[in-house]
mmCIF file of C-alpha atoms and ligand atoms in Angstrom:
data_model
loop_
_atom_site.group_PDB
_atom_site.id
_atom_site.type_symbol
_atom_site.label_atom_id
_atom_site.label_comp_id
_atom_site.label_asym_id
_atom_site.label_seq_id
_atom_site.Cartn_x
_atom_site.Cartn_y
_atom_site.Cartn_z
ATOM 1 C CA MET A 1 9.025 26.669 -1.302
ATOM 2 C CA PRO A 2 8.978 23.679 1.009
ATOM 3 C CA SER A 3 11.950 23.521 3.347
ATOM 4 C CA THR A 4 14.748 20.928 3.111
ATOM 5 C CA SER A 5 16.309 21.706 6.483
ATOM 6 C CA ILE A 6 16.808 18.515 8.416
ATOM 7 C CA GLU A 7 17.403 20.061 11.617
ATOM 8 C CA ASP A 8 13.996 22.048 11.542
ATOM 9 C CA PHE A 9 12.276 18.671 10.302
ATOM 10 C CA ARG A 10 13.757 16.772 13.317
ATOM 11 C CA GLY A 11 12.472 19.801 15.684
ATOM 12 C CA ILE A 12 9.034 18.946 14.140
ATOM 13 C CA LEU A 13 9.125 15.301 14.340
ATOM 14 C CA SER A 14 10.195 15.456 18.175
ATOM 15 C CA ASN A 15 7.450 17.663 18.832
ATOM 16 C CA ALA A 16 4.664 15.964 16.951
ATOM 17 C CA ARG A 17 1.853 14.228 18.996
ATOM 18 C CA ASN A 18 -0.047 12.597 16.391
ATOM 19 C CA ILE A 19 1.542 11.415 13.201
ATOM 20 C CA LEU A 20 -0.080 10.358 10.042
ATOM 21 C CA VAL A 21 2.306 8.355 7.361
ATOM 22 C CA VAL A 22 0.755 8.013 3.900
ATOM 23 C CA SER A 23 2.863 5.673 1.771
ATOM 24 C CA GLY A 24 2.742 4.436 -1.763
ATOM 25 C CA ALA A 25 4.779 2.088 -4.315
ATOM 26 C CA GLY A 26 7.868 4.151 -4.081
ATOM 27 C CA LEU A 27 8.286 2.723 -0.529
ATOM 28 C CA SER A 28 8.700 -0.726 -1.940
ATOM 29 C CA ALA A 29 10.716 0.016 -4.892
ATOM 30 C CA ALA A 30 13.906 -0.612 -3.182
ATOM 31 C CA SER A 31 12.564 -4.121 -2.487
ATOM 32 C CA GLY A 32 12.265 -4.726 -6.284
ATOM 33 C CA ILE A 33 8.519 -4.200 -6.558
ATOM 34 C CA ALA A 34 7.424 -2.130 -9.576
ATOM 35 C CA THR A 35 5.830 1.263 -9.040
ATOM 36 C CA PHE A 36 2.443 1.773 -10.982
ATOM 37 C CA ARG A 37 3.075 4.928 -12.835
ATOM 38 C CA GLY A 38 6.601 6.605 -14.055
ATOM 39 C CA GLN A 39 9.221 4.839 -15.625
ATOM 40 C CA GLY A 40 8.959 0.946 -15.605
ATOM 41 C CA GLY A 41 5.549 1.596 -14.015
ATOM 42 C CA ARG A 42 3.091 -1.416 -14.000
ATOM 43 C CA TRP A 43 0.216 0.332 -15.838
ATOM 44 C CA ARG A 44 2.320 0.755 -18.835
ATOM 45 C CA LYS A 45 2.398 -2.836 -19.517
ATOM 46 C CA TYR A 46 -1.037 -3.777 -18.057
ATOM 47 C CA ASP A 47 -3.977 -1.400 -18.405
ATOM 48 C CA ALA A 48 -5.460 -0.488 -15.103
ATOM 49 C CA SER A 49 -8.848 0.086 -16.662
ATOM 50 C CA ILE A 50 -8.650 -3.595 -17.768
ATOM 51 C CA LEU A 51 -7.347 -4.948 -14.431
ATOM 52 C CA ALA A 52 -8.199 -2.969 -11.508
ATOM 53 C CA THR A 53 -11.883 -2.244 -11.705
ATOM 54 C CA LEU A 54 -15.063 -4.053 -10.901
ATOM 55 C CA ALA A 55 -16.217 -3.785 -14.731
ATOM 56 C CA ALA A 56 -12.994 -5.604 -15.677
ATOM 57 C CA TRP A 57 -13.714 -8.308 -13.234
ATOM 58 C CA HIS A 58 -17.207 -8.900 -14.542
ATOM 59 C CA GLU A 59 -15.920 -8.954 -17.974
ATOM 60 C CA ASN A 60 -12.880 -11.424 -17.702
ATOM 61 C CA GLN A 61 -12.412 -12.970 -14.197
ATOM 62 C CA SER A 62 -9.925 -15.387 -15.708
ATOM 63 C CA ARG A 63 -7.672 -12.476 -16.822
ATOM 64 C CA VAL A 64 -7.968 -10.581 -13.441
ATOM 65 C CA TRP A 65 -7.416 -13.643 -11.329
ATOM 66 C CA GLN A 66 -4.148 -14.296 -13.383
ATOM 67 C CA PHE A 67 -2.931 -10.947 -13.124
ATOM 68 C CA PHE A 68 -3.237 -11.018 -9.413
ATOM 69 C CA HIS A 69 -1.947 -14.411 -9.204
ATOM 70 C CA TYR A 70 1.161 -13.128 -10.981
ATOM 71 C CA ARG A 71 1.331 -10.031 -8.554
ATOM 72 C CA ARG A 72 1.300 -12.653 -5.515
ATOM 73 C CA GLU A 73 4.084 -14.517 -6.840
ATOM 74 C CA GLU A 74 6.093 -11.219 -7.714
ATOM 75 C CA VAL A 75 5.804 -10.135 -4.162
ATOM 76 C CA ARG A 76 6.231 -13.350 -2.202
ATOM 77 C CA SER A 77 9.944 -13.492 -2.782
ATOM 78 C CA LYS A 78 10.503 -9.818 -1.791
ATOM 79 C CA ARG A 79 11.469 -8.410 1.700
ATOM 80 C CA PRO A 80 11.081 -5.136 3.454
ATOM 81 C CA ASN A 81 13.552 -2.516 2.740
ATOM 82 C CA ASP A 82 15.471 0.124 4.934
ATOM 83 C CA GLY A 83 12.399 2.387 4.254
ATOM 84 C CA HIS A 84 9.717 -0.077 5.762
ATOM 85 C CA TYR A 85 12.049 -0.641 8.576
ATOM 86 C CA ALA A 86 12.583 2.942 9.371
ATOM 87 C CA LEU A 87 8.751 3.565 9.482
ATOM 88 C CA ALA A 88 8.168 0.515 11.349
ATOM 89 C CA ARG A 89 10.740 1.678 14.114
ATOM 90 C CA MET A 90 8.455 4.721 14.491
ATOM 91 C CA CYS A 91 5.651 2.358 15.690
ATOM 92 C CA MET A 92 7.880 0.744 18.344
ATOM 93 C CA PRO A 93 8.314 2.865 21.527
ATOM 94 C CA LYS A 94 11.770 1.344 22.237
ATOM 95 C CA TRP A 95 13.014 1.963 18.744
ATOM 96 C CA ARG A 96 12.101 5.449 18.128
ATOM 97 C CA ARG A 97 14.907 7.894 18.071
ATOM 98 C CA ILE A 98 13.639 11.191 17.286
ATOM 99 C CA VAL A 99 9.806 10.724 17.704
ATOM 100 C CA ALA A 100 8.400 11.366 21.096
ATOM 101 C CA PRO A 101 7.715 8.291 23.174
ATOM 102 C CA ASN A 102 4.014 9.350 23.644
ATOM 103 C CA ALA A 103 3.303 10.112 20.263
ATOM 104 C CA THR A 104 0.772 8.276 18.182
ATOM 105 C CA ILE A 105 1.497 6.975 14.707
ATOM 106 C CA VAL A 106 -1.036 5.876 11.994
ATOM 107 C CA HIS A 107 0.673 4.643 8.874
ATOM 108 C CA VAL A 108 -1.837 4.425 6.062
ATOM 109 C CA THR A 109 -0.257 2.546 3.154
ATOM 110 C CA GLN A 110 -1.747 2.226 -0.390
ATOM 111 C CA ASN A 111 0.565 -0.664 -0.951
ATOM 112 C CA ILE A 112 -0.807 -4.423 -1.088
ATOM 113 C CA ASP A 113 2.301 -6.250 -0.800
ATOM 114 C CA GLY A 114 2.188 -6.563 2.964
ATOM 115 C CA LEU A 115 5.779 -5.447 3.339
ATOM 116 C CA CYS A 116 5.037 -2.569 5.867
ATOM 117 C CA LEU A 117 3.226 -5.004 8.263
ATOM 118 C CA GLU A 118 6.128 -7.733 7.768
ATOM 119 C CA ALA A 119 8.895 -4.913 8.819
ATOM 120 C CA LEU A 120 6.735 -4.253 11.789
ATOM 121 C CA ASP A 121 6.145 -7.863 12.856
ATOM 122 C CA GLU A 122 9.849 -8.684 12.482
ATOM 123 C CA LEU A 123 10.961 -5.762 14.826
ATOM 124 C CA SER A 124 8.094 -6.678 17.210
ATOM 125 C CA SER A 125 9.289 -10.368 17.596
ATOM 126 C CA ALA A 126 13.088 -9.434 17.466
ATOM 127 C CA SER A 127 12.600 -7.123 20.495
ATOM 128 C CA GLU A 128 9.525 -8.893 22.314
ATOM 129 C CA GLU A 129 7.871 -5.536 22.292
ATOM 130 C CA SER A 130 4.245 -4.737 20.911
ATOM 131 C CA PRO A 131 3.947 -1.959 18.612
ATOM 132 C CA ASP A 132 2.103 0.956 19.658
ATOM 133 C CA GLY A 133 1.612 2.255 16.015
ATOM 134 C CA THR A 134 -0.964 1.070 13.641
ATOM 135 C CA ILE A 135 -0.623 0.343 9.887
ATOM 136 C CA ILE A 136 -3.482 0.256 7.667
ATOM 137 C CA GLU A 137 -3.304 -1.411 4.285
ATOM 138 C CA MET A 138 -6.143 0.938 2.548
ATOM 139 C CA HIS A 139 -6.143 -0.788 -0.589
ATOM 140 C CA GLY A 140 -6.325 -4.236 0.765
ATOM 141 C CA ASN A 141 -3.569 -7.052 0.554
ATOM 142 C CA LEU A 142 -2.600 -9.436 -2.350
ATOM 143 C CA PHE A 143 -2.900 -12.475 -0.099
ATOM 144 C CA ASP A 144 -6.467 -11.739 1.246
ATOM 145 C CA VAL A 145 -9.341 -13.113 -0.604
ATOM 146 C CA VAL A 146 -13.100 -12.471 -0.066
ATOM 147 C CA CYS A 147 -16.159 -14.214 -1.363
ATOM 148 C CA THR A 148 -18.120 -12.548 -4.122
ATOM 149 C CA ALA A 149 -21.634 -13.929 -2.845
ATOM 150 C CA PHE A 150 -23.541 -11.135 -1.445
ATOM 151 C CA ASP A 151 -24.824 -13.098 1.454
ATOM 152 C CA CYS A 152 -21.388 -14.875 2.388
ATOM 153 C CA ASP A 153 -18.985 -13.207 4.846
ATOM 154 C CA TYR A 154 -16.107 -15.412 3.915
ATOM 155 C CA ARG A 155 -12.793 -13.615 3.973
ATOM 156 C CA ALA A 156 -9.377 -15.213 4.789
ATOM 157 C CA LYS A 157 -5.656 -14.670 4.422
ATOM 158 C CA ASN A 158 -4.335 -17.315 1.618
ATOM 159 C CA MET A 159 -0.735 -17.882 1.092
ATOM 160 C CA ASP A 160 -0.968 -21.008 -0.985
ATOM 161 C CA TYR A 161 1.007 -21.538 -4.204
ATOM 162 C CA PRO A 162 -0.872 -21.844 -6.542
ATOM 163 C CA ILE A 163 -3.940 -20.485 -5.059
ATOM 164 C CA CYS A 164 -5.913 -23.073 -7.442
ATOM 165 C CA PRO A 165 -4.278 -25.807 -9.579
ATOM 166 C CA ALA A 166 -5.348 -24.159 -12.858
ATOM 167 C CA LEU A 167 -3.566 -20.752 -12.038
ATOM 168 C CA GLY A 168 -0.285 -22.540 -11.286
ATOM 169 C CA GLY A 169 2.571 -21.521 -13.828
ATOM 170 C CA THR A 170 0.413 -18.712 -15.488
ATOM 171 C CA GLU A 171 2.465 -16.261 -13.737
ATOM 172 C CA ALA A 172 5.362 -16.910 -16.133
ATOM 173 C CA ILE A 173 3.093 -16.014 -19.111
ATOM 174 C CA VAL A 174 1.695 -13.026 -17.628
ATOM 175 C CA ALA A 175 5.267 -11.903 -16.652
ATOM 176 C CA ALA A 176 6.390 -12.484 -20.303
ATOM 177 C CA GLY A 177 3.711 -10.151 -21.470
ATOM 178 C CA ASN A 178 1.926 -12.801 -23.517
ATOM 179 C CA VAL A 179 -1.704 -13.307 -23.969
ATOM 180 C CA GLU A 180 -2.921 -15.425 -20.935
ATOM 181 C CA PRO A 181 -4.634 -18.653 -21.275
ATOM 182 C CA VAL A 182 -8.448 -18.920 -20.553
ATOM 183 C CA VAL A 183 -8.958 -20.570 -17.114
ATOM 184 C CA ARG A 184 -12.559 -21.628 -16.942
ATOM 185 C CA ARG A 185 -14.666 -20.006 -14.237
ATOM 186 C CA ALA A 186 -15.086 -23.444 -12.525
ATOM 187 C CA ASP A 187 -11.216 -23.534 -12.137
ATOM 188 C CA LEU A 188 -10.945 -20.312 -10.455
ATOM 189 C CA PRO A 189 -10.650 -20.031 -6.645
ATOM 190 C CA HIS A 190 -14.026 -20.841 -4.877
ATOM 191 C CA CYS A 191 -15.284 -20.116 -1.430
ATOM 192 C CA PRO A 192 -15.049 -23.143 0.879
ATOM 193 C CA LYS A 193 -18.163 -22.079 2.603
ATOM 194 C CA CYS A 194 -20.610 -21.377 -0.286
ATOM 195 C CA GLN A 195 -18.653 -22.641 -3.307
ATOM 196 C CA GLN A 196 -19.102 -19.136 -4.973
ATOM 197 C CA LEU A 197 -16.259 -17.462 -6.637
ATOM 198 C CA LEU A 198 -13.658 -15.750 -4.510
ATOM 199 C CA ARG A 199 -11.837 -12.592 -5.604
ATOM 200 C CA PRO A 200 -8.692 -10.741 -4.406
ATOM 201 C CA ASP A 201 -9.588 -8.574 -1.556
ATOM 202 C CA VAL A 202 -7.867 -5.515 -2.873
ATOM 203 C CA VAL A 203 -9.459 -2.310 -3.479
ATOM 204 C CA TRP A 204 -10.308 -1.496 -7.123
ATOM 205 C CA PHE A 205 -11.032 1.974 -8.773
ATOM 206 C CA GLY A 206 -14.480 3.033 -7.680
ATOM 207 C CA GLU A 207 -14.599 0.883 -4.521
ATOM 208 C CA ARG A 208 -14.386 2.136 -0.990
ATOM 209 C CA PRO A 209 -11.044 1.950 0.640
ATOM 210 C CA LYS A 210 -10.462 -0.132 3.890
ATOM 211 C CA GLN A 211 -11.016 1.452 7.167
ATOM 212 C CA ILE A 212 -11.749 4.822 5.737
ATOM 213 C CA GLN A 213 -13.428 6.340 8.658
ATOM 214 C CA ARG A 214 -10.528 5.499 10.868
ATOM 215 C CA ILE A 215 -8.084 6.949 8.248
ATOM 216 C CA LEU A 216 -10.008 10.257 8.225
ATOM 217 C CA GLU A 217 -10.153 10.371 12.047
ATOM 218 C CA ALA A 218 -6.342 9.963 11.880
ATOM 219 C CA ALA A 219 -5.994 12.609 9.449
ATOM 220 C CA ASP A 220 -8.052 14.983 11.441
ATOM 221 C CA SER A 221 -6.026 14.659 14.497
ATOM 222 C CA ALA A 222 -2.734 14.619 12.993
ATOM 223 C CA ASP A 223 -0.223 17.534 13.589
ATOM 224 C CA LEU A 224 2.286 15.961 11.153
ATOM 225 C CA CYS A 225 1.786 14.111 7.830
ATOM 226 C CA LEU A 226 4.798 12.327 6.145
ATOM 227 C CA VAL A 227 3.950 11.542 2.588
ATOM 228 C CA VAL A 228 6.276 8.759 1.469
ATOM 229 C CA GLY A 229 6.732 7.387 -2.205
ATOM 230 C CA THR A 230 3.432 8.063 -3.641
ATOM 231 C CA SER A 231 2.517 10.110 -6.798
ATOM 232 C CA SER A 232 -0.575 11.368 -5.009
ATOM 233 C CA LEU A 233 -2.768 10.882 -8.097
ATOM 234 C CA VAL A 234 -5.257 8.385 -6.591
ATOM 235 C CA GLN A 235 -7.987 9.524 -4.009
ATOM 236 C CA PRO A 236 -8.551 9.610 -1.272
ATOM 237 C CA ALA A 237 -4.997 9.021 -0.309
ATOM 238 C CA SER A 238 -3.827 11.956 -2.338
ATOM 239 C CA LYS A 239 -6.105 14.190 -0.181
ATOM 240 C CA LEU A 240 -4.958 13.218 3.321
ATOM 241 C CA PRO A 241 -1.807 15.695 3.246
ATOM 242 C CA GLU A 242 -4.306 18.467 2.391
ATOM 243 C CA ARG A 243 -6.667 17.657 5.287
ATOM 244 C CA VAL A 244 -3.779 17.590 7.761
ATOM 245 C CA HIS A 245 -2.657 21.061 6.282
ATOM 246 C CA ALA A 246 -6.251 22.409 6.623
ATOM 247 C CA ASN A 247 -6.175 21.548 10.445
ATOM 248 C CA GLY A 248 -3.001 23.288 10.859
ATOM 249 C CA GLY A 249 -0.578 20.321 10.749
ATOM 250 C CA LYS A 250 2.764 20.257 8.969
ATOM 251 C CA VAL A 251 3.329 17.980 5.934
ATOM 252 C CA ALA A 252 6.810 16.512 4.805
ATOM 253 C CA VAL A 253 6.913 14.939 1.554
ATOM 254 C CA PHE A 254 9.621 12.286 0.574
ATOM 255 C CA ASN A 255 9.688 11.102 -2.982
ATOM 256 C CA LEU A 256 12.186 10.336 -5.661
ATOM 257 C CA GLU A 257 11.084 13.329 -7.795
ATOM 258 C CA PRO A 258 9.551 16.635 -6.775
ATOM 259 C CA ASN A 259 5.824 16.016 -6.174
ATOM 260 C CA THR A 260 4.048 19.022 -7.492
ATOM 261 C CA ASN A 261 0.539 17.601 -6.152
ATOM 262 C CA HIS A 262 1.482 18.876 -2.704
ATOM 263 C CA SER A 263 2.726 22.404 -3.792
ATOM 264 C CA ASP A 264 0.200 24.051 -1.692
ATOM 265 C CA GLU A 265 0.460 22.140 1.670
ATOM 266 C CA ALA A 266 4.296 20.955 1.709
ATOM 267 C CA ASP A 267 6.390 22.424 4.594
ATOM 268 C CA PHE A 268 9.072 19.967 3.895
ATOM 269 C CA GLU A 269 10.323 18.202 0.800
ATOM 270 C CA PHE A 270 13.118 15.620 0.750
ATOM 271 C CA VAL A 271 13.901 14.384 -2.865
ATOM 272 C CA GLY A 272 15.617 11.141 -3.397
ATOM 273 C CA PRO A 273 15.006 7.423 -2.593
ATOM 274 C CA CYS A 274 13.111 7.377 0.788
ATOM 275 C CA GLU A 275 14.947 4.507 1.989
ATOM 276 C CA LEU A 276 18.254 6.494 1.907
ATOM 277 C CA GLU A 277 16.502 9.833 2.972
ATOM 278 C CA PHE A 278 15.024 8.247 6.172
ATOM 279 C CA ALA A 279 18.693 7.008 6.927
ATOM 280 C CA ARG A 280 20.022 10.617 6.393
ATOM 281 C CA ILE A 281 17.411 12.224 8.419
ATOM 282 C CA LEU A 282 16.006 9.837 11.113
ATOM 283 C CA GLY A 283 19.589 8.641 12.013
HETATM 284 C C1 BJW B 1 10.010 6.870 -4.691
HETATM 285 C C2 BJW B 1 10.865 5.777 -4.938
HETATM 286 C C3 BJW B 1 11.761 5.695 -3.871
HETATM 287 C C4 BJW B 1 9.697 5.818 -6.741
HETATM 288 N N1 BJW B 1 11.651 6.568 -2.794
HETATM 289 N N2 BJW B 1 9.916 7.601 -3.838
HETATM 290 C C5 BJW B 1 -13.074 8.824 -12.068
HETATM 291 C C6 BJW B 1 -13.639 7.600 -12.396
HETATM 292 C C7 BJW B 1 -13.685 6.530 -11.564
HETATM 293 C C8 BJW B 1 -12.980 6.858 -10.128
HETATM 294 C C9 BJW B 1 -12.496 8.163 -10.048
HETATM 295 C C10 BJW B 1 -12.674 9.345 -11.172
HETATM 296 N N3 BJW B 1 -11.935 10.181 -10.597
HETATM 297 C C11 BJW B 1 -11.495 10.115 -9.298
HETATM 298 C C12 BJW B 1 -11.830 8.762 -8.940
HETATM 299 C C13 BJW B 1 -11.408 8.119 -7.673
HETATM 300 C C14 BJW B 1 -10.326 7.186 -7.918
HETATM 301 C C15 BJW B 1 -9.038 7.954 -8.270
HETATM 302 O O1 BJW B 1 -8.332 8.511 -7.589
HETATM 303 N N4 BJW B 1 -8.729 7.836 -9.652
HETATM 304 C C16 BJW B 1 -7.621 8.554 -10.042
HETATM 305 C C17 BJW B 1 -6.849 7.725 -10.825
HETATM 306 C C18 BJW B 1 -8.205 9.629 -10.857
HETATM 307 N N5 BJW B 1 -10.147 6.396 -6.497
HETATM 308 C C19 BJW B 1 -11.005 5.537 -6.292
HETATM 309 O O2 BJW B 1 -11.668 5.020 -6.976
HETATM 310 C C20 BJW B 1 -10.452 5.061 -4.815
HETATM 311 N N6 BJW B 1 -11.906 4.912 -4.057
HETATM 312 C C21 BJW B 1 -12.672 5.854 -3.805
HETATM 313 O O3 BJW B 1 -12.225 6.967 -4.336
HETATM 314 O O4 BJW B 1 -13.580 5.438 -3.245
HETATM 315 C C22 BJW B 1 -14.733 6.577 -2.777
HETATM 316 C C23 BJW B 1 -14.639 6.867 -1.333
HETATM 317 C C24 BJW B 1 -13.679 7.704 -0.929
HETATM 318 C C25 BJW B 1 -13.729 8.016 0.423
HETATM 319 C C26 BJW B 1 -14.842 7.377 1.293
HETATM 320 C C27 BJW B 1 -15.552 6.462 0.726
HETATM 321 C C28 BJW B 1 -15.587 6.337 -0.564
HETATM 322 C C29 BJW B 1 -9.934 3.504 -4.720
HETATM 323 C C30 BJW B 1 -8.504 3.492 -5.260
HETATM 324 C C31 BJW B 1 -7.959 2.174 -5.513
HETATM 325 C C32 BJW B 1 -6.699 2.259 -6.105
HETATM 326 N N7 BJW B 1 -6.300 0.926 -6.515
HETATM 327 C C33 BJW B 1 -4.894 0.853 -6.957
HETATM 328 C C34 BJW B 1 -4.731 -0.610 -7.399
HETATM 329 C C35 BJW B 1 -4.809 -1.891 -6.245
HETATM 330 C C36 BJW B 1 -4.952 -3.191 -6.724
HETATM 331 C C37 BJW B 1 -3.487 -3.461 -7.527
HETATM 332 O O5 BJW B 1 -2.221 -3.242 -7.070
HETATM 333 O O6 BJW B 1 -3.733 -3.881 -8.639
HETATM 334 O O7 BJW B 1 -3.915 1.047 -5.920
HETATM 335 S S1 BJW B 1 -4.453 1.898 -8.265
HETATM 336 C C38 BJW B 1 -2.887 1.911 -7.881
HETATM 337 O O8 BJW B 1 -2.554 3.173 -7.700
HETATM 338 C C39 BJW B 1 -2.600 1.160 -6.572
HETATM 339 C C40 BJW B 1 -1.841 1.997 -5.701
HETATM 340 O O9 BJW B 1 -2.016 1.765 -4.382
HETATM 341 C C41 BJW B 1 -2.348 3.605 -6.084
HETATM 342 C C42 BJW B 1 -1.452 4.661 -6.033
HETATM 343 O O10 BJW B 1 -0.190 4.623 -6.502
HETATM 344 P P1 BJW B 1 1.115 5.084 -5.845
HETATM 345 O O11 BJW B 1 1.297 4.214 -4.660
HETATM 346 O O12 BJW B 1 1.146 6.477 -5.656
HETATM 347 O O13 BJW B 1 2.343 4.512 -6.938
HETATM 348 P P2 BJW B 1 2.651 5.298 -8.121
HETATM 349 O O14 BJW B 1 3.337 4.414 -9.148
HETATM 350 O O15 BJW B 1 1.552 6.200 -8.953
HETATM 351 O O16 BJW B 1 3.629 6.340 -7.623
HETATM 352 C C43 BJW B 1 5.103 5.923 -7.066
HETATM 353 C C44 BJW B 1 5.881 7.124 -6.698
HETATM 354 O O17 BJW B 1 6.916 6.641 -6.010
HETATM 355 C C45 BJW B 1 6.209 8.242 -7.679
HETATM 356 O O18 BJW B 1 6.009 9.556 -7.362
HETATM 357 C C46 BJW B 1 7.771 8.028 -7.595
HETATM 358 O O19 BJW B 1 8.379 9.313 -7.984
HETATM 359 C C47 BJW B 1 8.105 7.466 -6.291
HETATM 360 N N8 BJW B 1 9.135 6.763 -6.068
HETATM 361 N N9 BJW B 1 10.818 5.211 -6.153
HETATM 362 C C48 BJW B 1 10.709 7.600 -2.879
HETATM 363 N N10 BJW B 1 12.740 4.838 -4.027
HETATM 364 ZN ZN1 ZN B 2 -18.831 -17.591 0.102
#
């Protein structure tokens, strides 16, 4: 059985040299962003096999773009919560409480809402201090676009509302769960460099996660892994704690519900909303 001792966990945290954080949708739940699975999960309303695969994209680019346009607008008004700030503080030497000043932190998030980076940027500008930890958005970011032409390297941050005139207003139709209108391919977002279609730069099923080599290296050198707000059903993120454990590192799971997918490797488990658990444990 994993330990629930705050005192013991603090001891491990203060001695850790290389910390890997693996976070998921539960971290953003308190910001008002729906999780993917479980109660109110996004995939109940919209089938992942229709919307988050390359096959779906080839079949219906209009539908996939409208879904991601809706997601962009859902997230745009949302702010980081106490959970994001608690993890961001770990990446700022002056803001660290329990974590050792010379410890390295790599925070690998599966979230594409940008809130982990936003929290870190805020702390960094407020304290005029550069972060020494790293955040990796392994499944991409809702506000990044990439050109679909194989011989074009266009990739950019795009915060526009709407991203193209034809998508403006369609978010309300998708939000209501109604059948989306058909947007002609010519009216979807196009590359300013080569005029081919742009797609959201997010990682769909069957695609290679971003910076995977760097992530695996971080897992191999980690002596502590915090698993935060993820159902641990999607690979390769779900396998990272196992990798840390296999190398002799400790694993601590923070989730609203007991996460049985880490029964073999969890040394600590803190069940509850992670934003409140962090406040209780990290002080
Ligand atoms: C709280 C809380 C609170 C709530 N506090 N907790 C068969 C066919 C095809 C592929 C595969 C296959 N079998 C396996 C695969 C691989 C596949 C996979 O794992 N599929 C499984 C579903 C079976 N994976 C991939 O394809 C990945 N790529 C890959 O493997 O490439 C090969 C490769 C690997 C390594 C090196 C080189 C190559 C890519 C996966 C892409 C995932 N994409 C999505 C969609 C992104 C775009 C979008 O948003 O639309 O990413 S799917 C979706 O799931 C999203 C999430 O990031 C991801 C994970 O979900 P997450 O974050 O865990 O959310 P939930 O909702 O599941 O869980 C929330 C949790 O929070 C719950 O546990 C709650 O209890 C908890 N919670 N409130 C704490 N306040
Ligand atoms: Zn292009």
